[in-house]
Amino acid sequence: MDSNPAGIELQGISTARDIAELSAALETAGGFVHGPRRPVLEKIREMRNETSDLHATAFDRLRRLGVSDHVVMAGLRRAKTSGATLVHELVSSAQLDQAAYYSLLASDLDLPFQCSIDPTRLITDMSGAHVIPGRTAQVCFRDESASLVFCVAPDLRVETQLTALFAKKPDMRARFSISDPQTIARAIEHKTAKRDVSTAINHLHEQALHLSAKETLIPSQAFVLGIFLTVFPLALWTAFWPTVFAVHVLAIILFGVSVALRVAAWKSMGKDSRTETQAGGPRDYPVYSVLIALHKEALVVPQLVRAMAHLDWPMSRLEVLYICEADDTETISALDKIRLPNSHHIICVPAALPRTKPKALNYALAKCTGEFIVVYDAEDRPHPQQLKEAWSRFRQEPESTACLQAPLDITNARQSWLAHLFAFEYAAHFHGLLPYLAKVGAPLPLGGTSNHFRRSALAEVMGWDPYNVTEDADLGIRLYRFGYRCGVLRFPTLEDAPERIDQWIPQRTRWLKGWMQTFLVHNRNYSELNKCIGSRNNTIFQILMISFILSPLLYGISILEIIYFIYTFDNMNISKVFVICVDLAIFIVGHIGYAMLGVACWQRLKGRAAAVAVLTLPAYWLLASVAAWRAIWKLVVEPHHWEKTAHEPAFKAKA
């Protein structure tokens, strides 16, 4: 029988035991499976003067592959700053072919090179299958003779340990083969695809049923809604004016509190000063994963890839994942036509319902390797310094700061009236309301893009809810329920707003439907929510969600009431006067409060007046009312359907 250095028989025992004992043998030889990372080489001079035969061999290997001394020295300098290995630094900058390097390494070690790995033969994945700087990609599989083979993509340190292992036990050489990290990653991705997509869909629902939007209403909520739908019509029938009075009094209280929140945000606006980013020291940069969920986005793919290439972050510590539905051949083909940087990868999500962005993000979360994660949308053009600002802030903030939201700035505000109002709305939200909420430590209704996360916090809160179509708002409050906090950044992400009503209505419908889902999910147990986040934060959350949902629903009704009472002015009585006064108060006060915050943010952001936006806000709110009533219908008939917003390359004119 074959034996390993520890004298353990590898034939005729269980696969799990095979793997465990083989790993133990490797740890005995050098401990590379779980051992600490160390720098590879500091300078080319040290490499040349190093007495280690392995270092001399590594340098000779690079030269045999045509890598010049000048390129190696530059790579060493970058590796010293980023903390990556020299080989990974050269591969990331496209100065070294990864497969060629590992193929030559296999030849030097007299081991077979696996240019491809059959996923069906994989036994398990030994964490670290993707390109993780300073870590060894590794898998186990059975070869054609059913023998166990340990396939690794070793760095220099592991190469040293393998050499020592084979010197002590030559028969162990038959148990090893070499491959490159990307080949190992692709094999594991294919092997685990079905399991991973199932986890992406079901994990939150299985682990925390009360936090999942898979069921729109729980029985107690359905019961309360049934009572309301029975009692309210009866109240209108039997006591019309008292019921109308009560509804209007409640409405003016809710609107008044919502307006007060925005006025407080307006009053808190101070001097706009940039947060200085702290430069990274040697070996200081963490791996940053960029997740971008794409669906039918072929038109904007070239623009997106250019925007990601402009991010100011060491390429060897950056991982950009383009997440596509497996049957979205158009988008995948558009990505394949572009020569993507080596740090950019395409992730194909197996087709499964629900087809939502959060499901795709959950799937990619299991594949990515970053300590920090940022989510972007297909049309985004983030500021190049945004990742550095976020990382600087994360280092300054306590561990409880789990998410940082970058502002979203609209660049096509001059292309249509609708885009102009959208830009005005975003200015108030991202430069006024969210900074105020972050300042007072309240829950943030996150935007769907440019959210920077600590990976550890995302894992603890079980990622995104695949059944919630505004996964951002839901995740914002769920982070608070788990004791985390959110903040805001200064460096923005540029986006384009929908320019046509047929684009705007479906998008706004989805947002409103998702806010309804979020409100229902987190109010399933009001007392528990209050206990988790505190009464003050709970009050702010309720005000925000109710204003987001009820304001557009009631706005259209109020306008219709005003028109009706004006039309029947000759038949007015005290009851009608009261109602019309309340409606007018809601209209005027709401308009003033919203406009104050919006104008202040707009002038700071654009440096010009916002007269058009202020004067035409009522028409914009009427469109929102249409979307709100449509959202109720969609919540009933297709609660988890994701209405896609079509995107086009950015218009280059100044906004």
PDB file of N, CA and C in Angstrom, residues 172-255:
ATOM      1  N   MET A 172       4.959  10.334  -2.394  1.00  0.00           N
ATOM      2  CA  MET A 172       3.863  11.293  -2.286  1.00  0.00           C
ATOM      3  C   MET A 172       3.668  12.088  -3.570  1.00  0.00           C
ATOM      4  N   ARG A 173       4.683  12.108  -4.423  1.00  0.00           N
ATOM      5  CA  ARG A 173       4.600  12.857  -5.668  1.00  0.00           C
ATOM      6  C   ARG A 173       3.415  12.391  -6.516  1.00  0.00           C
ATOM      7  N   ALA A 174       3.080  11.113  -6.414  1.00  0.00           N
ATOM      8  CA  ALA A 174       1.966  10.570  -7.199  1.00  0.00           C
ATOM      9  C   ALA A 174       0.618  11.093  -6.729  1.00  0.00           C
ATOM     10  N   ARG A 175       0.605  11.703  -5.551  1.00  0.00           N
ATOM     11  CA  ARG A 175      -0.652  12.207  -5.000  1.00  0.00           C
ATOM     12  C   ARG A 175      -0.920  13.672  -5.364  1.00  0.00           C
ATOM     13  N   PHE A 176      -0.010  14.287  -6.105  1.00  0.00           N
ATOM     14  CA  PHE A 176      -0.130  15.717  -6.361  1.00  0.00           C
ATOM     15  C   PHE A 176      -0.143  16.038  -7.847  1.00  0.00           C
ATOM     16  N   SER A 177      -0.814  17.129  -8.146  1.00  0.00           N
ATOM     17  CA  SER A 177      -0.735  17.735  -9.475  1.00  0.00           C
ATOM     18  C   SER A 177      -0.826  19.247  -9.297  1.00  0.00           C
ATOM     19  N   ILE A 178      -0.487  19.965 -10.362  1.00  0.00           N
ATOM     20  CA  ILE A 178      -0.474  21.431 -10.320  1.00  0.00           C
ATOM     21  C   ILE A 178      -1.509  21.967 -11.305  1.00  0.00           C
ATOM     22  N   SER A 179      -2.159  23.038 -10.923  1.00  0.00           N
ATOM     23  CA  SER A 179      -3.023  23.770 -11.840  1.00  0.00           C
ATOM     24  C   SER A 179      -2.922  25.244 -11.487  1.00  0.00           C
ATOM     25  N   ASP A 180      -3.543  26.096 -12.292  1.00  0.00           N
ATOM     26  CA  ASP A 180      -3.541  27.520 -11.971  1.00  0.00           C
ATOM     27  C   ASP A 180      -4.805  27.857 -11.178  1.00  0.00           C
ATOM     28  N   PRO A 181      -4.791  28.940 -10.418  1.00  0.00           N
ATOM     29  CA  PRO A 181      -5.931  29.262  -9.543  1.00  0.00           C
ATOM     30  C   PRO A 181      -7.257  29.393 -10.277  1.00  0.00           C
ATOM     31  N   GLN A 182      -7.255  29.981 -11.484  1.00  0.00           N
ATOM     32  CA  GLN A 182      -8.513  30.184 -12.184  1.00  0.00           C
ATOM     33  C   GLN A 182      -9.124  28.870 -12.657  1.00  0.00           C
ATOM     34  N   THR A 183      -8.297  27.934 -13.058  1.00  0.00           N
ATOM     35  CA  THR A 183      -8.820  26.619 -13.466  1.00  0.00           C
ATOM     36  C   THR A 183      -9.461  25.911 -12.272  1.00  0.00           C
ATOM     37  N   ILE A 184      -8.810  25.993 -11.123  1.00  0.00           N
ATOM     38  CA  ILE A 184      -9.379  25.408  -9.908  1.00  0.00           C
ATOM     39  C   ILE A 184     -10.686  26.105  -9.541  1.00  0.00           C
ATOM     40  N   ALA A 185     -10.695  27.421  -9.661  1.00  0.00           N
ATOM     41  CA  ALA A 185     -11.904  28.176  -9.321  1.00  0.00           C
ATOM     42  C   ALA A 185     -13.067  27.791 -10.223  1.00  0.00           C
ATOM     43  N   ARG A 186     -12.815  27.690 -11.526  1.00  0.00           N
ATOM     44  CA  ARG A 186     -13.899  27.332 -12.456  1.00  0.00           C
ATOM     45  C   ARG A 186     -14.443  25.944 -12.166  1.00  0.00           C
ATOM     46  N   ALA A 187     -13.569  25.005 -11.835  1.00  0.00           N
ATOM     47  CA  ALA A 187     -14.028  23.646 -11.538  1.00  0.00           C
ATOM     48  C   ALA A 187     -14.936  23.631 -10.312  1.00  0.00           C
ATOM     49  N   ILE A 188     -14.539  24.357  -9.267  1.00  0.00           N
ATOM     50  CA  ILE A 188     -15.353  24.389  -8.053  1.00  0.00           C
ATOM     51  C   ILE A 188     -16.668  25.103  -8.314  1.00  0.00           C
ATOM     52  N   GLU A 189     -16.624  26.185  -9.105  1.00  0.00           N
ATOM     53  CA  GLU A 189     -17.860  26.910  -9.401  1.00  0.00           C
ATOM     54  C   GLU A 189     -18.865  26.013 -10.107  1.00  0.00           C
ATOM     55  N   HIS A 190     -18.394  25.214 -11.072  1.00  0.00           N
ATOM     56  CA  HIS A 190     -19.305  24.293 -11.756  1.00  0.00           C
ATOM     57  C   HIS A 190     -19.801  23.193 -10.817  1.00  0.00           C
ATOM     58  N   LYS A 191     -18.921  22.717  -9.956  1.00  0.00           N
ATOM     59  CA  LYS A 191     -19.284  21.631  -9.053  1.00  0.00           C
ATOM     60  C   LYS A 191     -20.355  22.063  -8.055  1.00  0.00           C
ATOM     61  N   THR A 192     -20.234  23.279  -7.562  1.00  0.00           N
ATOM     62  CA  THR A 192     -21.102  23.721  -6.462  1.00  0.00           C
ATOM     63  C   THR A 192     -22.230  24.641  -6.912  1.00  0.00           C
ATOM     64  N   ALA A 193     -22.410  24.826  -8.228  1.00  0.00           N
ATOM     65  CA  ALA A 193     -23.365  25.822  -8.727  1.00  0.00           C
ATOM     66  C   ALA A 193     -24.779  25.595  -8.193  1.00  0.00           C
ATOM     67  N   LYS A 194     -25.286  24.369  -8.295  1.00  0.00           N
ATOM     68  CA  LYS A 194     -26.660  24.101  -7.864  1.00  0.00           C
ATOM     69  C   LYS A 194     -26.814  24.298  -6.365  1.00  0.00           C
ATOM     70  N   ARG A 195     -25.844  23.823  -5.622  1.00  0.00           N
ATOM     71  CA  ARG A 195     -25.896  23.991  -4.166  1.00  0.00           C
ATOM     72  C   ARG A 195     -25.843  25.471  -3.791  1.00  0.00           C
ATOM     73  N   ASP A 196     -24.954  26.214  -4.465  1.00  0.00           N
ATOM     74  CA  ASP A 196     -24.766  27.624  -4.114  1.00  0.00           C
ATOM     75  C   ASP A 196     -25.987  28.466  -4.471  1.00  0.00           C
ATOM     76  N   VAL A 197     -26.629  28.180  -5.601  1.00  0.00           N
ATOM     77  CA  VAL A 197     -27.809  28.971  -5.952  1.00  0.00           C
ATOM     78  C   VAL A 197     -28.968  28.640  -5.006  1.00  0.00           C
ATOM     79  N   SER A 198     -29.054  27.399  -4.573  1.00  0.00           N
ATOM     80  CA  SER A 198     -30.077  27.032  -3.593  1.00  0.00           C
ATOM     81  C   SER A 198     -29.842  27.760  -2.272  1.00  0.00           C
ATOM     82  N   THR A 199     -28.590  27.832  -1.859  1.00  0.00           N
ATOM     83  CA  THR A 199     -28.258  28.564  -0.636  1.00  0.00           C
ATOM     84  C   THR A 199     -28.561  30.048  -0.787  1.00  0.00           C
ATOM     85  N   ALA A 200     -28.233  30.606  -1.945  1.00  0.00           N
ATOM     86  CA  ALA A 200     -28.483  32.024  -2.197  1.00  0.00           C
ATOM     87  C   ALA A 200     -29.968  32.353  -2.071  1.00  0.00           C
ATOM     88  N   ILE A 201     -30.811  31.418  -2.482  1.00  0.00           N
ATOM     89  CA  ILE A 201     -32.252  31.648  -2.461  1.00  0.00           C
ATOM     90  C   ILE A 201     -32.857  31.382  -1.086  1.00  0.00           C
ATOM     91  N   ASN A 202     -32.395  30.335  -0.419  1.00  0.00           N
ATOM     92  CA  ASN A 202     -33.115  29.831   0.754  1.00  0.00           C
ATOM     93  C   ASN A 202     -32.472  30.123   2.103  1.00  0.00           C
ATOM     94  N   HIS A 203     -31.227  30.575   2.126  1.00  0.00           N
ATOM     95  CA  HIS A 203     -30.513  30.663   3.403  1.00  0.00           C
ATOM     96  C   HIS A 203     -31.228  31.560   4.406  1.00  0.00           C
ATOM     97  N   LEU A 204     -31.559  32.784   4.013  1.00  0.00           N
ATOM     98  CA  LEU A 204     -32.215  33.696   4.954  1.00  0.00           C
ATOM     99  C   LEU A 204     -33.567  33.151   5.394  1.00  0.00           C
ATOM    100  N   HIS A 205     -34.335  32.620   4.454  1.00  0.00           N
ATOM    101  CA  HIS A 205     -35.666  32.112   4.782  1.00  0.00           C
ATOM    102  C   HIS A 205     -35.586  30.938   5.743  1.00  0.00           C
ATOM    103  N   GLU A 206     -34.565  30.093   5.577  1.00  0.00           N
ATOM    104  CA  GLU A 206     -34.428  28.920   6.440  1.00  0.00           C
ATOM    105  C   GLU A 206     -33.868  29.279   7.814  1.00  0.00           C
ATOM    106  N   GLN A 207     -32.962  30.270   7.856  1.00  0.00           N
ATOM    107  CA  GLN A 207     -32.303  30.606   9.111  1.00  0.00           C
ATOM    108  C   GLN A 207     -33.077  31.646   9.930  1.00  0.00           C
ATOM    109  N   ALA A 208     -33.800  32.530   9.249  1.00  0.00           N
ATOM    110  CA  ALA A 208     -34.527  33.594   9.953  1.00  0.00           C
ATOM    111  C   ALA A 208     -35.821  33.864   9.206  1.00  0.00           C
ATOM    112  N   LEU A 209     -36.759  32.976   9.360  1.00  0.00           N
ATOM    113  CA  LEU A 209     -38.028  33.039   8.627  1.00  0.00           C
ATOM    114  C   LEU A 209     -38.716  34.389   8.797  1.00  0.00           C
ATOM    115  N   HIS A 210     -38.638  34.962   9.987  1.00  0.00           N
ATOM    116  CA  HIS A 210     -39.349  36.208  10.261  1.00  0.00           C
ATOM    117  C   HIS A 210     -38.730  37.416   9.547  1.00  0.00           C
ATOM    118  N   LEU A 211     -37.511  37.251   8.990  1.00  0.00           N
ATOM    119  CA  LEU A 211     -36.846  38.353   8.288  1.00  0.00           C
ATOM    120  C   LEU A 211     -36.904  38.198   6.777  1.00  0.00           C
ATOM    121  N   SER A 212     -37.587  37.182   6.294  1.00  0.00           N
ATOM    122  CA  SER A 212     -37.658  36.914   4.859  1.00  0.00           C
ATOM    123  C   SER A 212     -38.969  37.411   4.269  1.00  0.00           C
ATOM    124  N   ALA A 213     -38.864  37.985   3.068  1.00  0.00           N
ATOM    125  CA  ALA A 213     -40.055  38.480   2.366  1.00  0.00           C
ATOM    126  C   ALA A 213     -40.653  37.429   1.437  1.00  0.00           C
ATOM    127  N   LYS A 214     -40.264  36.163   1.616  1.00  0.00           N
ATOM    128  CA  LYS A 214     -40.824  35.119   0.753  1.00  0.00           C
ATOM    129  C   LYS A 214     -42.336  35.054   0.903  1.00  0.00           C
ATOM    130  N   GLU A 215     -42.818  35.203   2.138  1.00  0.00           N
ATOM    131  CA  GLU A 215     -44.253  35.297   2.392  1.00  0.00           C
ATOM    132  C   GLU A 215     -44.591  36.777   2.598  1.00  0.00           C
ATOM    133  N   THR A 216     -45.505  37.288   1.792  1.00  0.00           N
ATOM    134  CA  THR A 216     -45.822  38.713   1.870  1.00  0.00           C
ATOM    135  C   THR A 216     -46.441  39.069   3.214  1.00  0.00           C
ATOM    136  N   LEU A 217     -47.392  38.274   3.666  1.00  0.00           N
ATOM    137  CA  LEU A 217     -48.070  38.524   4.937  1.00  0.00           C
ATOM    138  C   LEU A 217     -48.016  37.270   5.793  1.00  0.00           C
ATOM    139  N   ILE A 218     -47.692  37.447   7.063  1.00  0.00           N
ATOM    140  CA  ILE A 218     -47.833  36.335   7.995  1.00  0.00           C
ATOM    141  C   ILE A 218     -49.287  36.303   8.464  1.00  0.00           C
ATOM    142  N   PRO A 219     -49.760  35.204   9.067  1.00  0.00           N
ATOM    143  CA  PRO A 219     -51.185  35.101   9.431  1.00  0.00           C
ATOM    144  C   PRO A 219     -51.714  36.263  10.257  1.00  0.00           C
ATOM    145  N   SER A 220     -50.942  36.734  11.243  1.00  0.00           N
ATOM    146  CA  SER A 220     -51.435  37.829  12.078  1.00  0.00           C
ATOM    147  C   SER A 220     -51.615  39.112  11.264  1.00  0.00           C
ATOM    148  N   GLN A 221     -50.704  39.368  10.313  1.00  0.00           N
ATOM    149  CA  GLN A 221     -50.843  40.552   9.470  1.00  0.00           C
ATOM    150  C   GLN A 221     -52.036  40.418   8.531  1.00  0.00           C
ATOM    151  N   ALA A 222     -52.219  39.226   7.999  1.00  0.00           N
ATOM    152  CA  ALA A 222     -53.368  38.991   7.123  1.00  0.00           C
ATOM    153  C   ALA A 222     -54.679  39.191   7.892  1.00  0.00           C
ATOM    154  N   PHE A 223     -54.677  38.761   9.145  1.00  0.00           N
ATOM    155  CA  PHE A 223     -55.869  38.928   9.974  1.00  0.00           C
ATOM    156  C   PHE A 223     -56.178  40.412  10.192  1.00  0.00           C
ATOM    157  N   VAL A 224     -55.154  41.201  10.541  1.00  0.00           N
ATOM    158  CA  VAL A 224     -55.341  42.643  10.771  1.00  0.00           C
ATOM    159  C   VAL A 224     -55.795  43.323   9.487  1.00  0.00           C
ATOM    160  N   LEU A 225     -55.174  42.956   8.364  1.00  0.00           N
ATOM    161  CA  LEU A 225     -55.572  43.560   7.088  1.00  0.00           C
ATOM    162  C   LEU A 225     -57.014  43.214   6.751  1.00  0.00           C
ATOM    163  N   GLY A 226     -57.409  41.974   7.033  1.00  0.00           N
ATOM    164  CA  GLY A 226     -58.790  41.569   6.770  1.00  0.00           C
ATOM    165  C   GLY A 226     -59.785  42.370   7.588  1.00  0.00           C
ATOM    166  N   ILE A 227     -59.433  42.608   8.864  1.00  0.00           N
ATOM    167  CA  ILE A 227     -60.312  43.415   9.717  1.00  0.00           C
ATOM    168  C   ILE A 227     -60.429  44.837   9.158  1.00  0.00           C
ATOM    169  N   PHE A 228     -59.284  45.414   8.767  1.00  0.00           N
ATOM    170  CA  PHE A 228     -59.306  46.781   8.241  1.00  0.00           C
ATOM    171  C   PHE A 228     -60.160  46.876   6.980  1.00  0.00           C
ATOM    172  N   LEU A 229     -59.979  45.919   6.066  1.00  0.00           N
ATOM    173  CA  LEU A 229     -60.734  45.954   4.810  1.00  0.00           C
ATOM    174  C   LEU A 229     -62.233  45.729   5.037  1.00  0.00           C
ATOM    175  N   THR A 230     -62.573  45.190   6.193  1.00  0.00           N
ATOM    176  CA  THR A 230     -63.992  45.016   6.531  1.00  0.00           C
ATOM    177  C   THR A 230     -64.546  46.233   7.267  1.00  0.00           C
ATOM    178  N   VAL A 231     -63.788  46.711   8.257  1.00  0.00           N
ATOM    179  CA  VAL A 231     -64.275  47.786   9.126  1.00  0.00           C
ATOM    180  C   VAL A 231     -64.265  49.133   8.427  1.00  0.00           C
ATOM    181  N   PHE A 232     -63.223  49.438   7.652  1.00  0.00           N
ATOM    182  CA  PHE A 232     -63.113  50.767   7.055  1.00  0.00           C
ATOM    183  C   PHE A 232     -64.262  51.074   6.088  1.00  0.00           C
ATOM    184  N   PRO A 233     -64.606  50.178   5.168  1.00  0.00           N
ATOM    185  CA  PRO A 233     -65.772  50.471   4.318  1.00  0.00           C
ATOM    186  C   PRO A 233     -67.065  50.648   5.125  1.00  0.00           C
ATOM    187  N   LEU A 234     -67.227  49.820   6.190  1.00  0.00           N
ATOM    188  CA  LEU A 234     -68.417  49.971   7.028  1.00  0.00           C
ATOM    189  C   LEU A 234     -68.437  51.326   7.728  1.00  0.00           C
ATOM    190  N   ALA A 235     -67.264  51.774   8.169  1.00  0.00           N
ATOM    191  CA  ALA A 235     -67.183  53.074   8.830  1.00  0.00           C
ATOM    192  C   ALA A 235     -67.543  54.198   7.865  1.00  0.00           C
ATOM    193  N   LEU A 236     -67.064  54.090   6.644  1.00  0.00           N
ATOM    194  CA  LEU A 236     -67.415  55.105   5.645  1.00  0.00           C
ATOM    195  C   LEU A 236     -68.917  55.095   5.360  1.00  0.00           C
ATOM    196  N   TRP A 237     -69.505  53.918   5.375  1.00  0.00           N
ATOM    197  CA  TRP A 237     -70.929  53.779   5.072  1.00  0.00           C
ATOM    198  C   TRP A 237     -71.804  54.328   6.196  1.00  0.00           C
ATOM    199  N   THR A 238     -71.390  54.032   7.429  1.00  0.00           N
ATOM    200  CA  THR A 238     -72.244  54.403   8.567  1.00  0.00           C
ATOM    201  C   THR A 238     -71.892  55.762   9.187  1.00  0.00           C
ATOM    202  N   ALA A 239     -70.651  56.188   9.076  1.00  0.00           N
ATOM    203  CA  ALA A 239     -70.234  57.466   9.677  1.00  0.00           C
ATOM    204  C   ALA A 239     -69.200  58.107   8.757  1.00  0.00           C
ATOM    205  N   PHE A 240     -69.655  58.582   7.634  1.00  0.00           N
ATOM    206  CA  PHE A 240     -68.741  59.030   6.580  1.00  0.00           C
ATOM    207  C   PHE A 240     -67.834  60.164   7.051  1.00  0.00           C
ATOM    208  N   TRP A 241     -68.427  61.297   7.513  1.00  0.00           N
ATOM    209  CA  TRP A 241     -67.604  62.457   7.827  1.00  0.00           C
ATOM    210  C   TRP A 241     -66.706  62.240   9.045  1.00  0.00           C
ATOM    211  N   PRO A 242     -67.159  61.614  10.110  1.00  0.00           N
ATOM    212  CA  PRO A 242     -66.225  61.327  11.208  1.00  0.00           C
ATOM    213  C   PRO A 242     -65.038  60.463  10.772  1.00  0.00           C
ATOM    214  N   THR A 243     -65.317  59.493   9.909  1.00  0.00           N
ATOM    215  CA  THR A 243     -64.231  58.644   9.416  1.00  0.00           C
ATOM    216  C   THR A 243     -63.257  59.442   8.560  1.00  0.00           C
ATOM    217  N   VAL A 244     -63.810  60.292   7.682  1.00  0.00           N
ATOM    218  CA  VAL A 244     -62.960  61.130   6.837  1.00  0.00           C
ATOM    219  C   VAL A 244     -62.130  62.077   7.700  1.00  0.00           C
ATOM    220  N   PHE A 245     -62.752  62.672   8.724  1.00  0.00           N
ATOM    221  CA  PHE A 245     -62.021  63.552   9.639  1.00  0.00           C
ATOM    222  C   PHE A 245     -60.842  62.803  10.276  1.00  0.00           C
ATOM    223  N   ALA A 246     -61.115  61.613  10.785  1.00  0.00           N
ATOM    224  CA  ALA A 246     -60.078  60.829  11.464  1.00  0.00           C
ATOM    225  C   ALA A 246     -58.910  60.518  10.531  1.00  0.00           C
ATOM    226  N   VAL A 247     -59.242  60.126   9.303  1.00  0.00           N
ATOM    227  CA  VAL A 247     -58.198  59.812   8.317  1.00  0.00           C
ATOM    228  C   VAL A 247     -57.354  61.041   8.017  1.00  0.00           C
ATOM    229  N   HIS A 248     -57.980  62.194   7.872  1.00  0.00           N
ATOM    230  CA  HIS A 248     -57.249  63.412   7.539  1.00  0.00           C
ATOM    231  C   HIS A 248     -56.402  63.912   8.708  1.00  0.00           C
ATOM    232  N   VAL A 249     -56.903  63.771   9.907  1.00  0.00           N
ATOM    233  CA  VAL A 249     -56.095  64.142  11.069  1.00  0.00           C
ATOM    234  C   VAL A 249     -54.857  63.262  11.152  1.00  0.00           C
ATOM    235  N   LEU A 250     -55.048  61.952  10.957  1.00  0.00           N
ATOM    236  CA  LEU A 250     -53.908  61.031  10.969  1.00  0.00           C
ATOM    237  C   LEU A 250     -52.919  61.379   9.858  1.00  0.00           C
ATOM    238  N   ALA A 251     -53.449  61.715   8.675  1.00  0.00           N
ATOM    239  CA  ALA A 251     -52.584  62.035   7.537  1.00  0.00           C
ATOM    240  C   ALA A 251     -51.751  63.278   7.809  1.00  0.00           C
ATOM    241  N   ILE A 252     -52.343  64.308   8.368  1.00  0.00           N
ATOM    242  CA  ILE A 252     -51.588  65.545   8.594  1.00  0.00           C
ATOM    243  C   ILE A 252     -50.532  65.348   9.680  1.00  0.00           C
ATOM    244  N   ILE A 253     -50.803  64.465  10.649  1.00  0.00           N
ATOM    245  CA  ILE A 253     -49.789  64.158  11.662  1.00  0.00           C
ATOM    246  C   ILE A 253     -48.595  63.456  11.020  1.00  0.00           C
ATOM    247  N   LEU A 254     -48.884  62.441  10.190  1.00  0.00           N
ATOM    248  CA  LEU A 254     -47.815  61.688   9.540  1.00  0.00           C
ATOM    249  C   LEU A 254     -47.013  62.580   8.594  1.00  0.00           C
ATOM    250  N   PHE A 255     -47.709  63.379   7.788  1.00  0.00           N
ATOM    251  CA  PHE A 255     -47.020  64.273   6.877  1.00  0.00           C
ATOM    252  C   PHE A 255     -46.209  65.309   7.650  1.00  0.00           C
TER     253      PHE A 255
END
